Structure formats: structure tokens, C-alpha cells
Coordinates of C-alpha atoms in Angstrom, one line a residue:
Chain V
M15 CA 59.7 35.5 74.4
S16 CA 59.5 32.6 76.7
H17 CA 57.7 35.1 79.4
Y18 CA 55.3 35.9 76.6
F19 CA 54.1 32.1 76.0
K20 CA 54.1 31.5 79.7
L21 CA 51.7 34.6 80.4
L22 CA 49.7 33.4 77.5
A23 CA 49.2 29.7 78.9
L24 CA 48.4 31.7 82.3
E25 CA 45.7 33.5 80.7
V26 CA 44.4 30.6 78.7
R27 CA 44.4 28.4 81.9
R28 CA 42.4 31.0 83.9
F29 CA 39.7 31.2 81.1
R30 CA 39.7 27.5 80.2
Y31 CA 36.6 26.6 82.4
I32 CA 34.5 29.6 81.0
L33 CA 35.6 28.8 77.4
A34 CA 34.6 25.2 77.8
G35 CA 31.2 26.3 79.4
M36 CA 30.7 28.5 76.5
M37 CA 31.4 25.7 73.9
A38 CA 29.1 23.3 75.7
Y39 CA 26.3 25.8 75.9
A40 CA 26.6 26.8 72.3
L41 CA 26.4 22.9 71.3
I42 CA 23.8 22.3 73.4
V43 CA 21.4 25.3 72.2
E44 CA 22.2 24.3 68.5
C45 CA 21.5 20.6 69.0
L46 CA 18.2 21.4 70.7
A47 CA 17.3 23.8 68.1
V48 CA 18.0 21.5 65.3
A49 CA 16.2 18.5 67.0
R50 CA 13.1 20.7 67.6
E51 CA 12.8 22.0 64.2
I52 CA 13.1 18.6 62.7
H53 CA 10.5 17.2 65.1
N54 CA 8.1 20.2 64.2
Y55 CA 8.7 19.4 60.4
A56 CA 8.1 15.8 60.7
N57 CA 5.0 16.5 62.8
R58 CA 3.5 18.9 60.2
Y59 CA 3.5 15.8 57.9
G60 CA 2.6 13.3 60.4
I61 CA 5.5 11.5 59.9
K62 CA 7.0 9.0 62.3
E63 CA 10.0 6.7 61.7
G64 CA 9.3 4.9 58.5
T65 CA 5.7 5.8 58.2
R66 CA 3.6 8.7 57.1
E67 CA -0.2 9.5 57.1
P68 CA -1.9 8.7 53.9
G69 CA -2.6 11.4 51.4
V70 CA 0.1 13.8 52.5
L71 CA 3.1 14.3 50.3
P72 CA 5.8 15.6 52.4
Q73 CA 8.8 17.6 50.9
T74 CA 12.4 16.4 51.8
Y75 CA 14.2 18.5 54.4
S76 CA 17.9 18.7 53.8
F77 CA 20.4 19.7 56.7
A78 CA 20.9 23.0 54.9
D79 CA 17.0 23.8 55.3
V80 CA 17.2 22.7 59.0
I81 CA 20.1 25.2 59.5
G82 CA 18.2 27.9 57.4
N83 CA 15.1 27.6 59.8
V84 CA 16.8 27.7 63.1
Q85 CA 18.3 31.2 62.7
S86 CA 17.0 32.5 66.3
G87 CA 18.3 29.2 67.8
F88 CA 21.9 30.0 66.3
A89 CA 21.5 33.4 67.3
L90 CA 20.8 32.5 70.9
A91 CA 23.7 30.2 70.8
V92 CA 26.3 32.8 69.6
V93 CA 25.1 35.9 71.2
L94 CA 25.5 34.9 74.8
P95 CA 29.2 33.7 74.4
L96 CA 30.1 36.6 72.3
A97 CA 28.7 38.8 75.2
A98 CA 30.7 36.9 77.6
L99 CA 34.0 37.4 75.4
L100 CA 33.1 41.1 74.9
A101 CA 32.8 41.5 78.8
Y102 CA 36.1 39.4 79.1
V103 CA 37.8 42.1 77.2
L104 CA 37.5 44.3 80.2
L105 CA 37.7 41.5 82.8
I106 CA 41.0 40.3 81.5
W107 CA 42.5 43.5 82.9
Y108 CA 40.1 44.2 85.9
R109 CA 40.1 41.0 87.5
D110 CA 43.9 41.4 88.2
W111 CA 43.3 44.7 89.9
F112 CA 40.3 43.8 92.3
G113 CA 39.9 41.1 94.9
R114 CA 41.6 40.5 98.3
H115 CA 44.9 39.6 96.7
P116 CA 45.2 41.7 93.5
F117 CA 47.5 39.7 91.1
A118 CA 48.2 43.0 89.2
F119 CA 51.0 43.4 91.7
R120 CA 52.8 40.2 91.0
L121 CA 52.0 40.5 86.9
L122 CA 53.6 43.9 86.7
M123 CA 56.6 42.8 88.7
V124 CA 57.5 40.0 86.3
P125 CA 61.0 40.6 85.2
G126 CA 61.0 42.1 81.7
G127 CA 57.3 41.2 81.4
R128 CA 55.0 43.9 81.0
I129 CA 55.3 44.2 77.1
S130 CA 54.9 40.4 77.0
L131 CA 51.9 40.9 79.6
Y132 CA 50.1 43.2 77.2
F133 CA 50.6 40.9 74.1
A134 CA 49.7 37.9 76.1
K135 CA 46.4 39.3 77.0
L136 CA 45.8 40.5 73.4
T137 CA 46.8 37.2 72.0
A138 CA 44.5 35.3 74.6
I139 CA 41.3 37.4 73.5
L140 CA 42.1 36.5 69.8
L141 CA 42.8 32.8 70.7
F142 CA 39.5 32.6 72.6
I143 CA 37.5 34.3 69.8
F144 CA 39.1 32.0 67.1
S145 CA 38.6 29.0 69.5
M146 CA 34.9 29.7 69.4
L147 CA 34.8 30.1 65.7
A148 CA 36.5 26.9 65.2
W149 CA 34.2 25.0 67.7
Q150 CA 31.4 26.4 65.6
L151 CA 32.8 24.4 62.6
V152 CA 33.1 21.3 64.8
A153 CA 29.4 22.0 66.1
M154 CA 28.3 21.9 62.6
A155 CA 29.7 18.6 61.9
I156 CA 28.0 17.3 65.1
L157 CA 24.8 18.7 64.1
K158 CA 25.0 17.1 60.9
L159 CA 25.5 13.7 62.4
E160 CA 22.5 14.8 64.8
Y161 CA 20.6 15.4 61.6
A162 CA 21.4 12.0 60.2
V163 CA 20.2 10.2 63.4
V164 CA 17.0 12.3 64.2
T165 CA 15.5 13.0 60.8
P166 CA 13.0 10.3 59.4
E167 CA 14.4 8.5 56.2
L168 CA 11.5 9.8 54.1
L169 CA 12.5 13.5 54.8
K170 CA 16.2 13.0 54.3
E171 CA 17.9 14.8 51.6
S172 CA 21.7 15.3 51.3
S173 CA 23.2 18.6 51.0
R174 CA 26.7 20.0 51.1
F175 CA 28.4 21.2 54.1
T176 CA 29.1 24.5 52.9
D177 CA 25.5 25.1 51.9
A178 CA 24.4 24.4 55.4
M179 CA 26.8 26.7 56.9
Y180 CA 25.9 29.6 54.7
A181 CA 22.3 28.8 55.2
S182 CA 22.9 30.5 58.6
E183 CA 23.0 34.3 58.6
I184 CA 25.4 34.2 61.7
F185 CA 27.7 32.0 60.1
K186 CA 27.7 34.5 57.1
L187 CA 29.0 37.0 59.5
L188 CA 31.3 35.0 61.5
L189 CA 33.2 33.2 58.6
P190 CA 32.5 35.3 55.3
L191 CA 33.1 33.5 52.2
R192 CA 35.3 36.1 50.6
F193 CA 38.6 36.1 52.3
T194 CA 38.8 40.1 52.3
Q195 CA 35.7 40.2 53.9
F196 CA 37.1 37.8 56.6
L197 CA 40.2 40.1 57.0
I198 CA 38.0 43.2 57.2
N199 CA 35.7 41.8 59.8
Y200 CA 38.6 40.3 62.1
G201 CA 40.9 43.1 61.5
M202 CA 38.3 45.5 62.8
G203 CA 37.5 43.3 65.7
L204 CA 41.1 43.2 66.6
L205 CA 41.5 47.0 66.3
A206 CA 38.4 47.2 68.6
V207 CA 40.0 45.1 71.2
M208 CA 43.1 47.1 71.0
L209 CA 41.4 50.4 71.4
V210 CA 39.6 49.2 74.4
F211 CA 42.8 47.9 76.0
A212 CA 44.3 51.3 75.3
G213 CA 41.3 52.8 77.0
I214 CA 41.4 50.5 80.1
L215 CA 45.2 51.3 80.6
L216 CA 44.3 55.0 80.4
E217 CA 41.8 54.5 83.1
R218 CA 44.3 52.2 85.3
S219 CA 46.9 55.1 84.7
Y220 CA 44.9 58.1 85.3
R221 CA 41.7 56.9 87.0
I222 CA 38.7 59.3 86.7
R223 CA 40.7 61.7 84.5
G224 CA 41.7 58.6 82.3
I225 CA 37.9 57.7 81.8
V226 CA 37.4 61.1 80.0
I227 CA 40.6 60.8 78.2
A228 CA 39.9 57.3 77.1
A229 CA 36.4 58.4 76.0
L230 CA 38.0 61.1 73.9
Y231 CA 40.5 58.7 72.5
L232 CA 37.9 56.1 71.5
A233 CA 35.7 59.0 70.1
L234 CA 38.5 60.1 67.9
N235 CA 39.4 56.5 66.6
V236 CA 35.9 55.9 65.8
T237 CA 35.5 59.2 64.0
L238 CA 38.6 58.5 61.9
L239 CA 37.3 55.0 61.1
V240 CA 33.9 56.6 59.9
L241 CA 35.8 59.2 57.7
A242 CA 37.8 56.4 56.4
S243 CA 34.7 54.5 55.2
M244 CA 33.3 57.6 53.7
S245 CA 36.2 57.8 51.3
I246 CA 34.3 55.4 49.3
E247 CA 32.1 58.2 48.1
L248 CA 35.1 60.5 47.2
P249 CA 36.0 60.5 43.5
L250 CA 39.1 58.1 44.0
Y251 CA 40.1 54.8 42.2
P252 CA 39.4 51.8 44.2
S253 CA 43.1 51.3 45.0
E254 CA 43.3 54.8 46.3
T255 CA 40.3 54.2 48.6
V256 CA 41.9 50.9 49.9
A257 CA 45.1 52.7 50.4
V258 CA 43.4 55.5 52.5
C259 CA 41.4 52.8 54.6
L260 CA 44.5 50.9 55.3
T261 CA 46.5 53.8 56.2
I262 CA 44.1 54.7 58.7
F263 CA 43.7 51.4 60.2
G264 CA 47.3 51.0 60.3
L265 CA 47.9 54.3 62.1
E266 CA 45.1 53.3 64.7
V267 CA 46.7 49.8 65.2
A268 CA 49.9 51.3 65.7
G269 CA 48.8 54.3 68.0
A270 CA 46.9 51.8 70.2
I271 CA 50.1 49.5 70.6
W272 CA 52.3 52.5 71.2
L273 CA 50.1 54.3 73.7
S274 CA 49.3 50.9 75.4
L275 CA 52.9 49.9 75.8
K276 CA 53.8 53.5 77.0
L277 CA 51.1 53.3 79.6
I278 CA 51.9 49.7 80.9
T279 CA 55.6 50.1 81.2
G280 CA 55.6 53.6 82.7
K281 CA 52.2 55.0 83.8
V282 CA 49.8 52.1 85.1
S283 CA 49.1 52.2 88.9
V284 CA 48.1 49.5 91.2
Chain K
M5 CA 71.9 50.9 97.7
I6 CA 68.4 52.1 97.0
R7 CA 68.4 55.9 96.5
I8 CA 65.3 58.0 96.3
E9 CA 65.8 61.4 95.3
N10 CA 63.5 64.4 95.3
A11 CA 60.2 62.3 95.1
H12 CA 57.1 64.0 94.4
K13 CA 53.8 62.4 94.1
R14 CA 50.2 63.8 94.0
Y15 CA 47.0 62.0 94.3
R16 CA 44.5 64.4 92.7
W17 CA 45.0 67.6 94.6
R18 CA 46.6 66.2 97.6
K19 CA 50.6 66.3 97.7
V20 CA 51.4 62.8 99.3
L21 CA 55.3 63.2 98.7
D22 CA 57.0 66.6 98.5
G23 CA 60.5 66.3 97.8
V24 CA 61.5 63.2 99.7
T25 CA 65.1 62.0 99.6
F26 CA 66.9 59.2 101.4
S27 CA 68.7 56.1 100.8
A28 CA 68.5 52.3 102.1
E29 CA 71.7 50.5 102.3
K30 CA 72.4 46.8 101.7
G31 CA 72.8 45.0 105.1
Q32 CA 70.7 47.3 107.0
I33 CA 66.9 47.4 108.1
T34 CA 65.6 50.8 107.4
C35 CA 62.1 51.4 108.5
L36 CA 59.6 54.2 106.9
V37 CA 57.6 55.6 109.5
G38 CA 54.5 58.0 109.3
M39 CA 50.9 58.6 109.9
N40 CA 48.2 56.9 107.7
G41 CA 48.4 58.4 104.2
A42 CA 52.1 59.7 104.8
G43 CA 53.0 58.0 101.5
K44 CA 55.0 55.1 102.9
S45 CA 53.2 52.5 100.7
T46 CA 53.4 54.8 97.8
L47 CA 57.0 55.2 98.1
L48 CA 57.5 51.3 98.1
K49 CA 55.2 50.9 95.1
A50 CA 57.2 53.7 93.3
I51 CA 60.4 51.8 93.8
M52 CA 59.1 48.6 92.1
G53 CA 57.5 50.8 89.3
L54 CA 53.9 50.1 90.3
T55 CA 52.9 53.8 90.5
P56 CA 54.9 56.5 88.8
L57 CA 56.3 59.5 90.7
S58 CA 55.3 63.0 89.6
K59 CA 58.9 64.0 89.7
G60 CA 62.1 62.9 91.2
S61 CA 64.4 59.6 90.7
I62 CA 64.8 56.3 92.0
R63 CA 68.1 54.4 91.6
V64 CA 69.0 50.9 92.7
D65 CA 72.7 50.3 93.1
G66 CA 73.0 53.3 90.8
V67 CA 70.9 52.3 87.9
G68 CA 67.6 53.7 87.1
S69 CA 66.3 51.1 84.6
K70 CA 63.6 48.6 85.6
R71 CA 65.2 45.9 83.4
E72 CA 67.2 44.2 86.2
L73 CA 65.1 45.5 89.2
Y74 CA 62.9 42.7 89.8
E75 CA 65.6 40.2 90.0
K76 CA 67.2 42.5 92.4
V77 CA 64.6 43.6 94.6
S78 CA 61.5 42.0 95.9
F79 CA 58.4 43.2 97.1
I80 CA 56.1 42.1 99.8
P81 CA 52.8 44.0 99.8
D82 CA 50.2 43.6 102.6
H83 CA 48.4 40.9 100.7
A84 CA 49.2 37.6 98.9
A85 CA 49.1 39.2 95.3
M86 CA 48.0 36.1 93.7
P87 CA 44.6 34.8 92.4
G88 CA 42.1 33.7 94.9
G89 CA 41.5 30.2 92.9
Y90 CA 45.4 29.4 93.0
R91 CA 46.8 26.8 95.5
L92 CA 49.9 28.0 97.5
E93 CA 51.9 25.6 95.3
D94 CA 50.7 27.2 92.1
G95 CA 51.9 30.5 93.5
L96 CA 55.4 28.8 94.2
Q97 CA 55.3 27.6 90.7
F98 CA 54.5 30.9 89.3
M99 CA 57.4 32.5 90.9
A100 CA 59.7 29.6 90.0
D101 CA 58.5 30.1 86.2
Y102 CA 59.3 33.9 86.0
Y103 CA 62.4 34.4 88.5
K104 CA 65.8 33.4 87.7
R105 CA 66.8 33.8 91.4
W106 CA 64.0 31.8 92.7
N107 CA 65.4 29.4 95.5
E108 CA 63.0 26.4 95.6
A109 CA 64.8 25.0 98.7
R110 CA 64.3 28.2 100.5
A111 CA 60.7 28.4 99.4
N112 CA 60.1 25.0 100.8
E113 CA 61.9 25.6 104.2
L114 CA 59.9 28.8 104.6
M115 CA 56.6 27.1 103.9
A116 CA 57.5 24.5 106.6
F117 CA 58.6 27.2 109.0
F118 CA 55.3 29.0 108.7
R119 CA 53.5 25.7 108.6
L120 CA 51.7 26.3 105.3
D121 CA 49.8 23.9 103.5
P122 CA 50.7 23.9 99.8
R123 CA 47.2 22.6 98.9
D124 CA 45.5 25.5 100.4
R125 CA 43.9 28.1 98.0
V126 CA 45.0 31.7 98.3
G127 CA 41.2 32.8 98.5
N128 CA 40.9 31.0 101.7
L129 CA 43.7 32.4 103.8
S130 CA 43.3 34.4 106.7
K131 CA 45.1 37.7 106.8
G132 CA 47.8 36.5 109.0
T133 CA 48.4 33.2 106.9
A134 CA 48.3 35.4 103.6
A135 CA 50.9 37.6 105.2
K136 CA 53.2 34.5 105.9
Y137 CA 52.7 33.4 102.4
G138 CA 53.6 36.8 101.0
L139 CA 56.7 36.4 103.1
V140 CA 57.3 33.0 101.4
L141 CA 56.9 34.5 97.8
G142 CA 59.1 37.7 98.7
L143 CA 62.1 36.1 100.8
A144 CA 62.6 32.8 98.7
A145 CA 64.1 34.7 96.0
D146 CA 67.7 35.5 96.2
T147 CA 67.4 39.3 95.9
E148 CA 69.7 41.8 97.3
F149 CA 66.9 44.1 98.7
V150 CA 63.5 43.4 100.3
L151 CA 60.7 45.8 100.6
M152 CA 57.9 44.9 102.9
D153 CA 54.6 46.9 103.4
E154 CA 53.1 46.6 106.8
P155 CA 54.1 43.0 107.6
F156 CA 52.4 43.2 110.9
S157 CA 49.2 44.7 110.0
G158 CA 46.0 43.1 111.3
I159 CA 48.0 39.8 112.3
D160 CA 47.5 37.9 115.7
V161 CA 50.4 37.7 118.3
F162 CA 51.7 34.3 117.6
S163 CA 52.0 35.1 113.7
R164 CA 53.7 38.4 114.6
E165 CA 56.3 36.5 116.7
M166 CA 57.0 34.2 113.8
I167 CA 57.3 37.0 111.2
G168 CA 59.5 39.0 113.9
E169 CA 61.9 35.8 113.9
V170 CA 62.3 36.2 110.2
F171 CA 63.7 39.7 110.8
S172 CA 66.6 38.4 113.0
S173 CA 67.3 35.3 111.0
R174 CA 69.8 34.5 108.2
L175 CA 67.1 35.1 105.5
I176 CA 67.4 38.8 105.9
E177 CA 71.3 39.0 106.7
D178 CA 73.2 40.7 104.1
R179 CA 70.2 42.0 102.4
G180 CA 68.9 45.5 102.4
V181 CA 65.3 45.6 103.9
L182 CA 63.2 48.7 103.7
V183 CA 59.8 48.3 105.8
T184 CA 56.8 50.2 106.5
T185 CA 55.0 49.4 109.9
H186 CA 52.7 51.1 112.2
E187 CA 53.8 48.4 114.9
I188 CA 57.3 49.7 115.3
G189 CA 57.6 48.0 118.7
E190 CA 57.9 44.6 117.0
I191 CA 61.0 45.2 115.3
E192 CA 62.4 48.4 116.9
Y193 CA 65.3 46.6 118.5
L194 CA 66.3 45.3 114.9
L195 CA 66.3 48.6 113.0
D196 CA 69.3 50.3 111.8
R197 CA 67.7 53.3 110.5
A198 CA 64.4 55.1 110.6
I199 CA 62.9 57.6 108.2
L200 CA 60.1 59.7 109.5
L201 CA 57.9 61.1 107.0
K202 CA 55.6 64.0 108.0
D203 CA 53.5 66.2 105.6
G204 CA 55.2 64.6 102.4
K205 CA 58.7 65.3 103.6
V206 CA 61.4 63.4 105.4
A207 CA 61.1 65.1 109.0
R208 CA 63.8 62.9 110.6
D209 CA 66.3 60.4 109.2
I210 CA 67.7 58.6 112.2
D211 CA 70.5 56.2 113.0
C212 CA 68.9 54.1 115.7
E213 CA 71.8 52.8 117.5
Q214 CA 73.4 56.3 117.6
V215 CA 70.1 57.7 119.0
R216 CA 69.9 54.8 121.4
D217 CA 73.5 55.2 122.5
E218 CA 74.0 59.1 122.6
Q219 CA 70.5 60.2 123.4
G220 CA 69.3 57.3 125.3
K221 CA 66.1 57.5 123.0
S222 CA 64.2 54.8 121.3
V223 CA 62.6 55.3 117.9
L224 CA 59.2 55.6 119.6
D225 CA 60.5 58.5 121.5
V226 CA 61.9 60.4 118.3
M227 CA 58.4 59.7 116.9
R228 CA 56.7 61.2 119.8
E229 CA 58.9 64.2 119.5
V230 CA 58.1 64.5 115.6
Y231 CA 54.4 63.8 115.4
R232 CA 53.2 65.1 118.7
S233 CA 54.9 68.6 117.9

């Protein structure tokens, strides 16, 4: 167990600057988008701090309204870090295999460490995803502060933090209001990472043949998931539909872990 | 003792190992000799579980399990096997974190012997310096066996001398050493046994001292007989 935590700390240390960079990027883009939106709105009504053009009656502009109108800014802030995280799902393995001094040699020779290595890499990815998510909540609080500072008094209107959060389409997707939806979204994300890990380990074990096997393996799992989602249309009780979906999800998770551990402990090559 | 029995390995359609059987004893320096692509490095990696065999078995002191393997056997590949961004001291800390048998005093002694700066980064090391650092990482642990893959490859003459000194030092004494090298001349006089691989099989398994005494031949002479025939 101690090796697992050490390896997890190692993975976090190796990604910390990229993670910090992604967080800074997301915050800067969102701050700029909010500032620009408020500035444009104020200009539309000729409002400067404390004064307004005569004859124009501006509507107030709450923080939730601002967030609702910067969808593209938020998308820009989230999509790039998300793409980087998706790329890192591959890189977290491949970076150890390539370069002048492949680190995979050392990692695979850690005493009793291969299973820990697999789970450390998996946990690290989840940790990065949830860190970005938590950072988005912090960023929202910072944006609210920015709103309070840059919005002219005439336009200010109070709004609830949650209203502002769910005015953003991206936030609705990242942090669904319903807990079951949250579990489904992140459960599917976790399964996707596990399937990709199994695919990578197939490729690292059987090289070119492994790519073909991995493609077939991923196709089979995706097909099963599609079939599971189609069970909604079958004449089943809701509880039976849930049971079918959960069984297939559970089988795929168990299958991905079993295959990955089998490969990493006995088949993988450097 | 490391015992390799009937090892088979294929890379796609090419048979690299075709029933290789030999053993490496504790307290002896055993050299794996062969042309390029003869499967020498593959054998070392297979012992460490870094590549699976198609068929055959590997046992260390009679045990086939990998559970205790990495505390018993250390492997020195032909590169440092550490992230390029790491400082040398980070690599030493990594080893100390994971290996019960890591000997910090010996690691420091070796760093001083090879005149390595702990603040240097792995990515900036020359091939020779990386080889010396690899030796520090491999020899500082109190393992019973040491596997070395091409320790002299692409290294300047002075670094070779330093690495050669290690072979005759107390760092190697009492341990079993299995080494692959093309530069056999560097350590020929220190070898106890040589395993000559040809066409995926063991062509000759020689007791170096016996061949020297009884036939008046060096390992190089035997290599000429095997590889020129």
C-alpha cells in the first residue's frame, strides 16, 4: 500500500506544473471573458462608473446573467485543459517508454509494484480531473469577486452562486445537479480511462498485433455499452433497465482491471 | 543461482532464443557473448520480467516468483532509466524509497568514486556518465545478483577504466554477475564463465580459467572458433 501512495505522489509530482498551467489558463480565460462581457454590456448603455447617458434605462446585469452570456469563453477555458487531460491518459504510460532513459525499466522493477503502478496511474488521472473540477468552483468564486469589482453600481444585481453556476452549459455537464447523473457521467469517464489503459497495455505487450486487438477490444466494449443504453426501449421495469446497465458497466470495469493487471504483471515489454 | 531453462523467444517471425539453457552462479562473473541481435539483452530483460518468454522458465535461487526478485537481483540497463528532468539525487531518493536493501552509504561512495554531481540532471548526462550513474543505481543496493547490459558500449577509454575497476572491486565480490558485452577485452581476465550464443542457442558454455589453463586459449580465441566457423 505504501508503494501505491509513493507512486501516486510520483505521478502527481510529474504532472504538477502542467496541472498548474492548465488551472492558470482556465482562470485567465474566464476572467477575461467575464470582464469583456461586463465592459461590452456597460458600453451598450453608455455607462461609466457611477454615471449613465441621459434617456437610457439600462437593465441590471446579474452575475448569473454574465455567466449565461459567456458560454464560448467558458468553453474555450475548459476544452483545452480537457484535451490536455485526454492526451495525458495516453502520455501517462507512453512517456515512461520513450526518451533517452526510458523510466519504464525502473517502474516495472519496483519490488511488488506493478499492480500499485497501474492503480497509481489510474488514481492520478482521476485526481487531475477532480482537481480541475474543484478548481472550476474556486474560479467561480474568483469570478464573482471580479464581477463585484468591475461591474458599475448601476448594473449590479445580486444572484445566487448556484444560479450562476448552472447558467453555464459547461458547468451543467461537468457538475450535474442530480447526483445519479453525476455518477453516470463520471462512472462512464472512469470506464473510458480504464478501457484506454487496457488498450495501451495491449499495445505495449503485443505491439502492432496489440493495436488490432486493442481496437477490437474497445469496439466490443463500446458495442456492449450501446446495447445497454438501448435496453431503455425494451419492455422492462425501470429497475430492470438499471440492473442491465449496471451489470454491463460492472462487467466492463472488472474486465478492464483484470486484463490490465494480467498484462502489466506478465506480458508487458520494455 | 539464476537458472534459465529452455528459453524460447520470438520477435514477430524471427526466433531470437531457441531453447537456451544455462545458469549463473553467485560469486562468479558470467559473460553472455553473441553477435548483434543474438538475444543477450532479451535474456537479461526476461530474467527481470521486463519481457515475457514464449516458452521456458527462469528461477532465481530455485524460486520462479517475481515477488522477491527485485530485492535479490539488480539490473543495470545500457541507459540510466530515470526521467530526464530528474536530478541524480532524485534518482537516488527514488531507489531509497522503494528498495529495502538500498545502501545509502554505498551509493554516496559510488557517486564520489565516479565523480558524479548529485545536482546534475539525468537528461544532460553524456552516455558515459549515464552508464556510471546506472552502475551507482544498480550496485548500491545489497542484491545477490547483478545483471549488466553492455556496460562499456560507446564509452570513452577513461570511463571504461573506471567501470573496469568496479569489476575487480569488493562491490562485485560474493555477488553473482551476469554481463553482456561486445568489448570482451575489457573484462576478459576477470571472467569466470562465458556463454556463447549463436542462432538462438548456446553454442559454447566455457569455464574461462579451465580453457586458459588446459587449452591455452582466451575467450576471444574461442569466440573466433565459434563465430567464424
